[in-house]
Coordinates of C-alpha atoms in Angstrom, one line a residue:
Chain A
M1255 CA -87.3 -218.1 101.5
N1256 CA -85.6 -216.1 98.8
N1257 CA -87.4 -218.0 96.0
I1258 CA -90.0 -216.0 94.2
V1259 CA -91.3 -219.0 92.3
E1260 CA -91.5 -222.6 93.6
L1261 CA -93.0 -225.5 91.7
K1262 CA -93.1 -228.9 93.3
N1263 CA -94.0 -232.0 91.3
V1264 CA -96.3 -229.9 89.1
V1265 CA -98.4 -231.9 86.5
K1266 CA -100.7 -230.5 83.9
I1267 CA -102.8 -233.0 81.9
Y1268 CA -105.0 -232.0 79.0
H1269 CA -107.6 -234.3 77.5
R1270 CA -108.1 -234.7 73.8
G1271 CA -110.9 -237.2 73.4
D1272 CA -109.9 -240.2 75.4
E1273 CA -106.2 -239.3 75.1
E1274 CA -104.4 -237.8 78.1
L1275 CA -101.7 -235.2 77.2
H1276 CA -99.1 -234.7 79.9
S1277 CA -98.1 -231.2 78.9
V1278 CA -96.2 -230.7 82.1
A1279 CA -95.2 -234.0 83.7
G1280 CA -94.0 -233.5 87.2
I1281 CA -91.8 -230.4 87.3
D1282 CA -89.8 -229.0 90.2
L1283 CA -88.6 -225.5 89.8
A1284 CA -87.2 -222.8 92.1
V1285 CA -86.5 -219.3 90.9
G1286 CA -84.7 -217.0 93.3
K1287 CA -85.4 -213.3 93.6
G1288 CA -83.4 -211.4 91.0
D1289 CA -82.8 -214.4 88.8
F1290 CA -83.0 -214.3 85.1
V1291 CA -84.2 -217.7 83.8
S1292 CA -84.6 -218.8 80.2
I1293 CA -86.6 -221.9 79.4
V1294 CA -85.7 -223.5 76.1
G1295 CA -87.0 -226.5 74.3
P1296 CA -88.6 -227.7 71.1
S1297 CA -92.2 -226.9 70.1
G1298 CA -94.7 -228.9 72.2
S1299 CA -92.3 -229.4 75.0
G1300 CA -94.6 -227.6 77.5
K1301 CA -92.8 -224.3 77.7
T1302 CA -95.9 -222.2 77.3
T1303 CA -98.0 -224.4 79.6
L1304 CA -95.3 -224.0 82.2
L1305 CA -95.4 -220.2 81.8
N1306 CA -99.2 -220.3 82.1
L1307 CA -98.9 -222.1 85.4
V1308 CA -96.3 -219.8 86.8
G1309 CA -98.3 -216.8 85.5
C1310 CA -101.4 -218.0 87.3
V1311 CA -103.4 -218.0 84.1
D1312 CA -103.9 -221.8 84.5
T1313 CA -104.0 -224.2 87.4
P1314 CA -102.1 -227.5 87.7
T1315 CA -103.7 -230.9 87.7
S1316 CA -101.5 -231.8 90.7
G1317 CA -98.5 -230.4 92.5
T1318 CA -98.0 -227.1 94.2
I1319 CA -97.0 -223.6 92.9
K1320 CA -95.9 -220.8 95.1
I1321 CA -95.5 -217.2 93.9
D1322 CA -93.8 -214.9 96.3
A1323 CA -94.5 -217.4 99.1
M1324 CA -98.2 -217.6 98.3
E1325 CA -99.7 -220.9 97.3
T1326 CA -101.5 -220.2 94.0
S1327 CA -102.2 -223.7 92.7
R1328 CA -105.6 -224.0 94.4
L1329 CA -106.7 -220.4 94.4
R1330 CA -110.0 -219.4 92.8
E1331 CA -109.8 -217.3 89.6
K1332 CA -110.8 -214.1 91.4
Y1333 CA -107.7 -214.3 93.6
L1334 CA -105.5 -215.5 90.8
A1335 CA -106.4 -212.3 88.9
K1336 CA -105.2 -210.3 91.9
V1337 CA -101.9 -212.2 92.0
R1338 CA -101.5 -211.6 88.2
N1339 CA -102.3 -207.9 88.7
K1340 CA -100.0 -207.2 91.6
K1341 CA -97.1 -209.6 91.3
I1342 CA -96.7 -210.5 87.6
G1343 CA -95.9 -208.7 84.4
F1344 CA -96.5 -210.4 81.0
V1345 CA -94.7 -209.8 77.7
F1346 CA -95.9 -211.7 74.6
Q1347 CA -94.5 -212.4 71.2
Q1348 CA -97.4 -210.6 69.6
F1349 CA -97.2 -207.5 71.8
F1350 CA -101.1 -207.2 72.3
L1351 CA -101.1 -203.5 72.1
L1352 CA -104.6 -202.1 71.8
P1353 CA -104.6 -200.4 68.4
T1354 CA -106.8 -197.4 69.4
L1355 CA -104.7 -196.5 72.5
T1356 CA -101.5 -194.5 72.3
A1357 CA -98.2 -195.9 73.7
L1358 CA -98.8 -194.0 76.9
E1359 CA -102.4 -195.4 77.3
N1360 CA -101.3 -198.9 76.5
V1361 CA -98.7 -198.8 79.2
A1362 CA -101.2 -197.5 81.7
L1363 CA -103.9 -200.1 80.8
P1364 CA -103.1 -202.7 83.4
A1365 CA -103.2 -200.1 86.1
L1366 CA -106.9 -199.5 85.3
F1367 CA -107.5 -202.8 87.1
S1368 CA -105.3 -202.1 90.1
E1369 CA -105.2 -199.6 92.9
H1370 CA -102.2 -197.8 91.4
K1371 CA -102.6 -194.0 91.4
A1372 CA -100.8 -191.5 89.1
K1373 CA -100.9 -194.0 86.3
E1374 CA -99.9 -191.5 83.6
E1375 CA -96.9 -190.2 85.4
R1376 CA -95.6 -193.8 86.0
A1377 CA -96.3 -194.7 82.4
R1378 CA -94.2 -191.8 81.2
E1379 CA -91.4 -192.9 83.5
L1380 CA -91.5 -196.4 82.1
L1381 CA -91.6 -195.3 78.5
S1382 CA -88.4 -193.4 79.4
V1383 CA -86.9 -196.5 80.9
V1384 CA -87.5 -198.5 77.7
G1385 CA -86.1 -195.6 75.6
L1386 CA -89.4 -194.3 74.2
S1387 CA -89.5 -190.8 75.5
G1388 CA -91.2 -188.6 72.9
R1389 CA -93.2 -191.5 71.5
E1390 CA -95.9 -191.3 74.2
H1391 CA -98.7 -190.3 71.9
H1392 CA -97.9 -192.5 69.0
L1393 CA -100.4 -195.2 68.1
P1394 CA -99.1 -198.8 67.7
A1395 CA -99.6 -198.5 64.0
H1396 CA -96.9 -195.8 63.9
L1397 CA -94.4 -197.8 65.9
S1398 CA -91.8 -200.3 64.7
G1399 CA -91.9 -203.9 66.0
G1400 CA -89.0 -203.2 68.4
E1401 CA -90.8 -200.1 69.7
M1402 CA -94.1 -202.0 70.1
Q1403 CA -92.3 -204.6 72.2
R1404 CA -90.7 -201.9 74.3
V1405 CA -94.2 -200.5 75.0
A1406 CA -95.3 -204.0 75.9
I1407 CA -92.4 -204.3 78.4
A1408 CA -93.2 -200.9 79.9
R1409 CA -96.8 -202.0 80.2
A1410 CA -95.7 -205.2 82.0
L1411 CA -93.9 -203.0 84.5
I1412 CA -96.7 -200.6 85.3
N1413 CA -97.9 -202.3 88.4
D1414 CA -94.4 -202.8 89.8
P1415 CA -94.4 -206.6 89.4
K1416 CA -92.0 -208.9 91.3
L1417 CA -91.9 -211.3 88.4
L1418 CA -91.7 -210.7 84.6
L1419 CA -92.8 -213.5 82.4
A1420 CA -91.9 -213.3 78.7
D1421 CA -93.2 -215.7 76.1
E1422 CA -91.0 -215.6 73.0
P1423 CA -90.4 -211.8 73.5
T1424 CA -88.1 -211.6 70.5
G1425 CA -89.9 -214.0 68.3
N1426 CA -91.4 -211.3 66.0
L1427 CA -88.3 -209.1 65.9
D1428 CA -85.2 -208.8 63.7
T1429 CA -81.8 -209.5 65.1
A1430 CA -81.0 -205.9 66.0
N1431 CA -84.3 -205.4 67.8
A1432 CA -84.1 -208.8 69.5
E1433 CA -80.7 -207.8 70.8
A1434 CA -82.0 -204.5 72.0
I1435 CA -85.0 -206.0 73.8
F1436 CA -82.8 -208.6 75.5
G1437 CA -80.5 -205.9 76.5
L1438 CA -83.5 -204.2 78.1
F1439 CA -84.3 -207.3 80.0
E1440 CA -80.8 -207.5 81.2
K1441 CA -80.9 -203.9 82.4
L1442 CA -84.2 -204.6 84.2
N1443 CA -82.8 -207.7 85.8
Q1444 CA -79.8 -205.8 87.0
R1445 CA -82.2 -203.5 88.8
G1446 CA -83.5 -206.5 90.7
L1447 CA -86.5 -207.7 88.6
T1448 CA -86.9 -211.5 88.4
I1449 CA -87.4 -212.6 84.8
I1450 CA -88.5 -215.9 83.3
A1451 CA -88.3 -216.0 79.5
V1452 CA -89.4 -218.7 77.1
T1453 CA -87.4 -218.6 73.9
H1454 CA -86.2 -220.6 71.0
N1455 CA -83.2 -218.3 70.6
M1456 CA -80.3 -220.1 72.2
E1457 CA -77.8 -217.3 71.6
L1458 CA -79.9 -215.0 73.8
A1459 CA -80.8 -217.7 76.3
K1460 CA -77.1 -218.2 77.0
R1461 CA -76.9 -214.6 78.2
T1462 CA -79.4 -215.3 81.1
K1463 CA -78.3 -216.4 84.5
T1464 CA -80.0 -219.8 84.4
V1465 CA -81.0 -221.8 81.3
R1466 CA -83.4 -224.7 81.7
H1467 CA -84.1 -227.2 79.0
L1468 CA -87.6 -228.7 78.7
K1469 CA -88.5 -231.8 76.7
D1470 CA -91.8 -233.7 76.8
G1471 CA -93.0 -231.8 79.8
R1472 CA -89.9 -232.4 81.9
F1473 CA -86.6 -230.6 82.5
V1474 CA -83.8 -232.5 81.0
D1475 CA -80.8 -230.7 82.5
Chain B
M238 CA -107.3 -193.1 81.0
T239 CA -110.5 -194.5 82.5
I240 CA -112.8 -197.4 81.7
T241 CA -115.1 -194.8 80.1
S242 CA -112.4 -193.4 77.8
L243 CA -111.4 -197.0 76.9
A244 CA -115.0 -197.8 76.0
I245 CA -115.2 -194.6 73.8
K246 CA -112.0 -195.5 72.0
N247 CA -113.3 -199.0 71.4
L248 CA -116.5 -197.7 69.8
K249 CA -114.4 -195.4 67.6
R250 CA -112.6 -198.4 66.2
H251 CA -115.4 -199.2 63.8
R252 CA -117.0 -195.8 63.3
V253 CA -119.5 -196.7 60.6
R254 CA -120.7 -199.8 62.4
T255 CA -121.1 -197.9 65.6
L256 CA -122.9 -195.0 63.8
L257 CA -125.3 -197.4 62.1
T258 CA -126.1 -199.1 65.4
I259 CA -126.6 -195.7 67.1
L260 CA -129.0 -194.9 64.2
G261 CA -130.9 -198.1 64.8
V262 CA -131.3 -197.3 68.5
A263 CA -132.3 -193.7 67.6
I264 CA -135.1 -195.0 65.4
A265 CA -136.4 -197.2 68.1
A266 CA -136.1 -194.3 70.7
A267 CA -137.8 -191.9 68.3
T268 CA -140.6 -194.3 67.7
L269 CA -141.1 -194.9 71.4
F270 CA -140.9 -191.2 72.1
S271 CA -143.4 -190.3 69.4
I272 CA -145.9 -193.0 70.3
L273 CA -145.8 -192.1 74.0
S274 CA -146.1 -188.4 73.1
F275 CA -149.1 -189.3 71.0
D276 CA -150.6 -191.3 73.8
V277 CA -150.3 -188.3 76.2
G278 CA -151.2 -185.7 73.5
Y279 CA -154.3 -187.5 72.2
R280 CA -155.8 -188.0 75.7
K281 CA -155.0 -184.4 76.6
S282 CA -156.4 -182.9 73.4
L283 CA -159.5 -185.0 73.6
H284 CA -160.0 -184.1 77.2
E285 CA -159.4 -180.4 76.4
E286 CA -161.7 -180.5 73.4
V287 CA -164.5 -182.1 75.4
S288 CA -163.9 -179.6 78.3
N289 CA -163.6 -176.6 75.9
T290 CA -167.0 -177.3 74.4
G291 CA -168.3 -176.4 77.8
I292 CA -170.8 -179.2 77.2
H293 CA -171.3 -181.6 80.0
L294 CA -174.1 -183.7 78.5
F295 CA -175.3 -184.4 75.0
V296 CA -179.0 -185.0 74.4
S297 CA -180.0 -186.8 71.3
T298 CA -182.6 -189.2 70.1
E299 CA -182.5 -192.8 71.2
G300 CA -179.8 -194.9 69.5
C301 CA -176.2 -195.4 69.7
P302 CA -174.9 -192.8 72.2
L303 CA -171.4 -192.9 70.7
E304 CA -172.8 -192.2 67.2
A305 CA -174.9 -189.4 68.5
A306 CA -172.2 -187.8 70.6
S307 CA -169.4 -188.1 68.0
L308 CA -171.7 -186.8 65.3
I309 CA -172.3 -183.6 67.3
I310 CA -168.6 -182.9 67.3
H311 CA -167.6 -184.7 64.1
G312 CA -170.5 -183.9 61.8
G313 CA -173.0 -186.2 60.2
E314 CA -176.7 -186.9 60.1
I315 CA -178.7 -188.8 62.6
P316 CA -181.8 -190.1 60.9
K317 CA -184.0 -189.4 63.9
F318 CA -184.6 -185.9 65.2
L319 CA -185.5 -184.2 68.5
Q320 CA -188.5 -181.9 68.6
M321 CA -187.6 -178.2 69.0
E322 CA -189.7 -178.0 72.2
R323 CA -187.2 -180.5 73.9
L324 CA -184.7 -177.6 73.9
K325 CA -187.1 -175.5 76.1
E326 CA -187.8 -178.5 78.3
V327 CA -184.1 -179.3 78.7
K328 CA -183.4 -175.6 79.6
S329 CA -186.1 -175.8 82.3
V330 CA -184.6 -178.8 84.0
E331 CA -183.1 -178.0 87.4
G332 CA -179.3 -177.8 87.3
V333 CA -179.1 -176.9 83.6
K334 CA -177.1 -173.6 83.2
Q335 CA -177.6 -173.4 79.4
A336 CA -178.4 -175.5 76.4
G337 CA -178.0 -175.1 72.7
G338 CA -179.6 -176.8 69.8
F339 CA -177.8 -178.3 66.8
L340 CA -179.0 -179.4 63.4
I341 CA -176.3 -181.2 61.5
F342 CA -176.6 -181.9 57.8
S343 CA -174.3 -183.1 55.0
L344 CA -175.0 -182.5 51.3
P345 CA -172.9 -183.7 48.4
T346 CA -172.2 -181.1 45.8
P347 CA -174.0 -181.7 42.5
D348 CA -170.9 -183.0 40.8
G349 CA -170.4 -185.4 43.8
S350 CA -166.8 -184.3 44.2
K351 CA -167.2 -183.5 47.9
V352 CA -169.6 -183.4 50.8
D353 CA -170.5 -180.0 52.4
L354 CA -171.1 -180.2 56.2
F355 CA -173.6 -177.8 57.7
Y356 CA -174.1 -177.0 61.3
G357 CA -177.3 -175.2 62.2
I358 CA -176.8 -173.6 65.6
S359 CA -178.9 -171.7 68.0
D360 CA -177.7 -168.4 69.6
D361 CA -176.9 -170.3 72.8
V362 CA -174.2 -172.5 71.1
P363 CA -171.3 -169.9 71.3
K364 CA -171.8 -170.0 75.1
L365 CA -171.2 -173.7 75.0
K366 CA -168.0 -173.3 72.9
P367 CA -165.8 -171.0 75.0
N368 CA -162.8 -171.8 72.7
W369 CA -164.5 -170.4 69.7
K370 CA -163.2 -167.1 68.4
I371 CA -165.2 -165.6 65.6
R372 CA -163.6 -163.0 63.4
G373 CA -166.3 -160.7 62.1
S374 CA -169.8 -160.9 63.6
W375 CA -172.6 -163.4 64.6
F376 CA -175.5 -164.2 62.3
K377 CA -177.4 -161.0 61.2
D378 CA -180.2 -162.7 59.2
E379 CA -181.1 -165.9 57.4
N380 CA -178.6 -165.2 54.6
S381 CA -175.7 -165.0 57.1
I382 CA -173.1 -167.7 57.2
V383 CA -170.0 -168.3 59.4
L384 CA -167.3 -170.4 57.8
G385 CA -164.9 -172.7 59.6
S386 CA -161.3 -171.7 59.0
E387 CA -160.5 -174.6 56.7
V388 CA -163.6 -173.9 54.6
A389 CA -162.7 -170.3 54.4
R390 CA -159.2 -171.2 53.3
V391 CA -160.3 -173.7 50.6
E392 CA -163.1 -171.4 49.3
K393 CA -160.8 -168.4 49.5
R394 CA -163.5 -166.3 51.3
D395 CA -163.2 -163.7 54.0
V396 CA -165.6 -161.6 56.1
G397 CA -167.7 -159.5 53.9
D398 CA -167.5 -161.8 50.9
K399 CA -170.4 -163.6 49.3
I400 CA -170.4 -167.4 48.9
Y401 CA -172.5 -169.5 46.6
I402 CA -173.2 -172.9 48.0
E403 CA -173.9 -175.2 45.1
S404 CA -175.5 -178.0 47.1
L405 CA -178.1 -175.5 48.5
N406 CA -178.2 -173.5 45.3
K407 CA -178.1 -170.3 47.4
E408 CA -175.8 -167.4 47.9
F409 CA -174.9 -166.3 51.5
N410 CA -173.1 -163.3 53.1
V411 CA -170.0 -164.4 55.0
V412 CA -170.4 -162.5 58.3
G413 CA -167.8 -164.3 60.3
I414 CA -164.9 -166.7 60.1
L415 CA -164.4 -169.2 63.0
E416 CA -160.7 -169.0 63.8
R417 CA -158.7 -172.2 63.6
T418 CA -159.6 -174.7 66.3
Y419 CA -157.4 -177.5 64.8
G420 CA -160.5 -179.7 65.1
Q421 CA -163.5 -180.8 63.1
D422 CA -165.2 -177.4 63.7
D423 CA -162.8 -175.9 61.1
G424 CA -164.5 -177.9 58.3
F425 CA -168.2 -176.7 58.8
Y426 CA -170.5 -174.1 57.3
Y427 CA -172.4 -172.5 60.2
L428 CA -175.9 -171.3 59.6
P429 CA -178.6 -169.8 62.0
L430 CA -180.6 -172.7 63.4
T431 CA -183.9 -171.6 62.0
A432 CA -182.4 -171.0 58.5
A433 CA -180.8 -174.4 58.5
Q434 CA -184.1 -176.0 59.6
K435 CA -185.8 -174.3 56.6
Y436 CA -183.1 -175.1 54.0
F437 CA -183.0 -178.8 55.0
R438 CA -186.8 -179.0 55.5
K439 CA -186.5 -179.9 59.1
E440 CA -188.6 -177.2 60.6
G441 CA -188.9 -177.5 64.4
K442 CA -186.3 -180.3 64.5
L443 CA -182.9 -180.7 66.1
T444 CA -180.1 -183.3 65.7
A445 CA -179.0 -182.8 69.3
I446 CA -178.8 -180.5 72.3
G447 CA -175.7 -179.6 74.1
V448 CA -176.1 -179.1 77.9
Q449 CA -173.9 -177.1 80.3
L450 CA -174.5 -177.6 84.1
F451 CA -174.2 -175.2 87.0
D452 CA -172.5 -177.9 89.0
V453 CA -170.7 -180.8 87.3
S454 CA -171.0 -182.8 90.5
Q455 CA -174.7 -182.9 89.9
L456 CA -174.2 -184.5 86.5
Q457 CA -175.8 -187.9 87.4
S458 CA -179.0 -186.4 88.9
V459 CA -179.4 -184.0 86.0
K460 CA -178.8 -186.8 83.5
N461 CA -181.5 -188.8 85.4
K462 CA -184.0 -185.9 85.1
L463 CA -183.2 -185.4 81.4
E464 CA -183.8 -189.1 80.7
T465 CA -187.4 -188.7 81.9
L466 CA -188.1 -186.6 78.8
P467 CA -189.6 -188.6 76.0
D468 CA -187.4 -190.1 73.2
V469 CA -184.2 -188.7 74.4
Y470 CA -180.8 -190.3 75.0
V471 CA -178.3 -188.5 77.3
V472 CA -174.5 -189.0 76.9
P473 CA -172.1 -187.5 79.4
A474 CA -169.1 -185.8 77.7
E475 CA -166.7 -187.9 79.7
D476 CA -168.3 -191.1 78.4
M477 CA -167.8 -189.8 75.0
S478 CA -164.0 -189.4 75.6
K479 CA -163.8 -192.9 76.8
R480 CA -165.7 -194.2 73.8
I481 CA -163.5 -192.3 71.4
L482 CA -160.4 -193.7 73.1
E483 CA -161.9 -197.1 72.6
L484 CA -162.5 -196.2 69.0
I485 CA -158.8 -195.4 68.3
G486 CA -157.7 -198.5 70.2
G487 CA -157.1 -200.3 66.9
T488 CA -154.9 -197.5 65.6
K489 CA -152.9 -197.5 68.9
A490 CA -152.5 -201.3 68.7
L491 CA -151.0 -200.8 65.2
M492 CA -148.7 -198.2 66.5
Y493 CA -147.5 -200.3 69.4
S494 CA -146.9 -203.2 67.0
V495 CA -144.7 -200.9 64.9
L496 CA -142.9 -199.9 68.1
L497 CA -142.4 -203.5 69.1
V498 CA -140.9 -204.3 65.7
A499 CA -138.6 -201.2 65.9
L500 CA -137.5 -202.2 69.4
M501 CA -136.8 -205.8 68.4
V502 CA -134.9 -204.8 65.3
S503 CA -132.9 -202.2 67.2
G504 CA -132.2 -204.6 70.1
L505 CA -131.0 -207.3 67.7
G506 CA -128.8 -204.8 65.8
L507 CA -127.3 -203.7 69.0
L508 CA -126.8 -207.3 70.2
N509 CA -125.1 -208.2 66.8
T510 CA -122.8 -205.2 67.0
I511 CA -121.7 -205.8 70.5
L512 CA -121.3 -209.5 70.0
M513 CA -119.2 -209.0 66.9
A514 CA -117.0 -206.5 68.7
T515 CA -116.6 -209.1 71.5
F516 CA -115.6 -211.9 69.1
E517 CA -113.1 -209.6 67.4
R518 CA -111.5 -208.7 70.7
Q519 CA -111.2 -212.1 72.3
K520 CA -107.4 -211.9 72.6
E521 CA -107.6 -208.3 73.9
F522 CA -110.1 -209.4 76.6
G523 CA -107.8 -212.4 77.3
Y524 CA -104.9 -210.0 77.7
I525 CA -106.9 -207.7 79.9
R526 CA -107.9 -210.7 82.0
C527 CA -104.2 -211.8 82.0
V528 CA -103.1 -208.5 83.6
G529 CA -105.6 -208.8 86.4
A530 CA -109.0 -207.6 85.2
Q531 CA -111.8 -209.5 87.0
P532 CA -114.6 -210.9 84.8
F533 CA -117.0 -208.3 86.1
E534 CA -114.6 -205.5 85.0
V535 CA -114.6 -206.9 81.4
M536 CA -118.4 -207.2 81.6
K537 CA -118.6 -203.6 82.8
L538 CA -116.5 -202.5 79.8
V539 CA -118.8 -204.2 77.3
I540 CA -122.0 -203.0 79.1
L541 CA -120.6 -199.5 79.2
E542 CA -120.0 -199.6 75.4
T543 CA -123.5 -200.8 74.9
L544 CA -125.0 -198.1 77.1
M545 CA -123.0 -195.4 75.3
I546 CA -124.5 -196.5 72.0
C547 CA -127.9 -196.4 73.7
L548 CA -127.4 -193.0 75.2
L549 CA -126.3 -191.5 71.9
G550 CA -129.2 -193.2 70.2
I551 CA -131.6 -191.8 72.8
V552 CA -130.3 -188.3 72.4
L553 CA -130.5 -188.6 68.6
G554 CA -133.9 -190.3 68.8
I555 CA -135.5 -187.7 71.1
A556 CA -134.1 -184.9 69.1
G557 CA -135.3 -186.5 65.9
G558 CA -138.7 -187.2 67.5
L559 CA -139.0 -183.5 68.6
G560 CA -137.7 -182.2 65.2
L561 CA -140.0 -184.3 63.2
S562 CA -143.0 -184.1 65.5
V563 CA -145.0 -182.0 63.0
S564 CA -144.4 -184.5 60.2
I565 CA -145.0 -187.5 62.5
E566 CA -148.3 -185.9 63.7
Q567 CA -149.5 -185.3 60.1
W568 CA -148.7 -188.9 59.3
I569 CA -150.5 -190.3 62.4
R570 CA -153.6 -188.2 61.6
Q571 CA -154.2 -190.2 58.5
F572 CA -154.9 -193.3 60.5
L573 CA -157.2 -191.8 63.1
P574 CA -160.9 -192.2 63.0
Y575 CA -161.4 -189.2 65.2
I576 CA -159.0 -186.2 65.6
P577 CA -159.5 -183.8 68.4
A578 CA -158.5 -180.2 68.3
G579 CA -154.9 -179.2 69.3
R580 CA -151.6 -180.9 69.1
L581 CA -151.6 -184.7 69.1
L582 CA -147.9 -185.1 70.1
R583 CA -147.3 -183.7 73.5
P584 CA -144.0 -185.0 75.0
N585 CA -143.4 -184.3 78.7
V586 CA -140.9 -185.3 81.4
F587 CA -142.7 -188.6 81.9
V588 CA -142.4 -189.4 78.2
V589 CA -138.7 -188.6 78.2
L590 CA -138.0 -190.7 81.3
I591 CA -139.9 -193.7 79.9
T592 CA -138.0 -193.4 76.6
V593 CA -134.6 -193.1 78.3
G594 CA -135.5 -195.9 80.8
A595 CA -136.9 -198.3 78.2
T596 CA -134.1 -197.8 75.7
L597 CA -131.4 -198.2 78.3
A598 CA -133.2 -201.4 79.5
L599 CA -133.1 -202.5 75.9
G600 CA -129.3 -201.8 75.8
V601 CA -128.7 -203.7 79.1
I602 CA -130.7 -206.7 77.8
A603 CA -128.9 -206.6 74.4
G604 CA -125.5 -206.2 76.1
L605 CA -126.0 -208.9 78.7
Y606 CA -125.1 -211.9 76.6
P607 CA -122.0 -210.3 74.9
S608 CA -120.7 -209.0 78.2
Y609 CA -121.3 -212.4 79.8
R610 CA -119.3 -214.0 77.0
A611 CA -116.5 -211.4 77.3
G612 CA -116.3 -211.9 81.1
K613 CA -116.0 -215.7 80.5
I614 CA -113.0 -215.3 78.2
S615 CA -110.0 -217.0 79.9
P616 CA -106.7 -215.2 80.3
M617 CA -105.3 -218.2 78.5
E618 CA -106.9 -216.8 75.4
A619 CA -104.1 -214.2 75.2
I620 CA -101.4 -216.9 75.2
R621 CA -103.2 -219.5 73.1
N622 CA -102.2 -219.6 69.4
E623 CA -99.1 -217.7 70.2

């Protein structure tokens, strides 16, 4: 009951011509509330596909996925979008900040598609949480890589998600910035946020509460 | 931040491209606005001109009624003539309030450089032309002449001057100047009817008779009575309007062809811009979808951007159409076989509404496909190629 993510025998098959690619080959996963899970593995091991399935941006070929006790594996896209909006925050390696929006506007962007009120006030608070007070009106072009990822994290939190998914969040950052961003994740996790991060960086992965190793679409630990 | 401010910021991303697209839409909107204004203005001016003549029926000799009627207004010779006594007979027909005789003649100048147009008119004619304002006086004798305003301007003559007319080899006293009517009347020399008959050796002859009725509802019965007179052809003024409108049908078809091309070019330009902007932002749309935007919300954003371009284009186009209306009118005049008095471009609320509605419809049509594509972008697009 305390699991926020539950995957049972989840399979995802892609087709390339006549070939079947088992990107995720029968995975069981349970992530408890407040957990901080890192998923590590070589390229092509199915990390990103797994994150897509958990993040409700893709649906499994078979198996079941529950997010916050809601079965999402068979939901239509319209309802999946609602789940993504209300329950999940996303952080990507490439930040995806809109270049014409200020830091504050970028943070508030996901709230445009939700029922959240007082978006600007909340966005300011979150920028303060990620240590960017005073940078609200800067455009992404005037921010460093570390600062852009902080804005992206603040943006992922705007709708108060129960789950934060991060796909290589430090992949584009130098060591100091990667350290700072991971520190921020740890701080957020200490406040009760559940985090699943896909990473190649074993040093950082070791600092998470749970490390899962993925190879050829299966957990090998 | 709202969807609207997001759309505005997106448009500002490529300012030059957005501006050029707005200009394309503005040209289409200005063309539509001008052509519709012309359609309204031409009909009104023609109707006003025909109404202002105060003439309800034109009586001429047998032949093409359009030719006869338009010649009375436009100027030109009809090879057949009415006998002068027809004027008395017409006046005596029951229901006729007044009637005036015209003798229209054109003579080339001896050097052949231009053609002088002469209008011999009886004293009744000014009563049939209530819009005429003559500065100076009416004819005093056979040497009197009244000049159309354009003739006076070209010949640099004013009331009290003398004018030598080379084609008639005669000098006249300018007793009056017909103030500008913005129609064909501005280009005539006006002579007393009897003098004109004498100079053109058409004594006792008339080109046509203009007839005003006591009661316009009796037009058909008066027309029937007039047609019992020998060798006459009767054309109601309203029929003349219709026939002139048919006459300019070709010009209008040309203008609507230009409009169609302008709308197509503008629509394709708009489609191209929005489609390019959609392709460029696939990952952004993917991200927006990823964080919970429904497909219709992404479509709404793209349609909103398209409509904003259209709205700015409409404002610019209508402003341009109004600002350039004088030049546009001058340009259109070159292609018209008949130009009535008064302004030819007369925009009204209806014209503005049609321009706004049609241009916005163009925007929606042009924006439909790009917005559909944008709405179809999967949230996986944000994660793919990471």
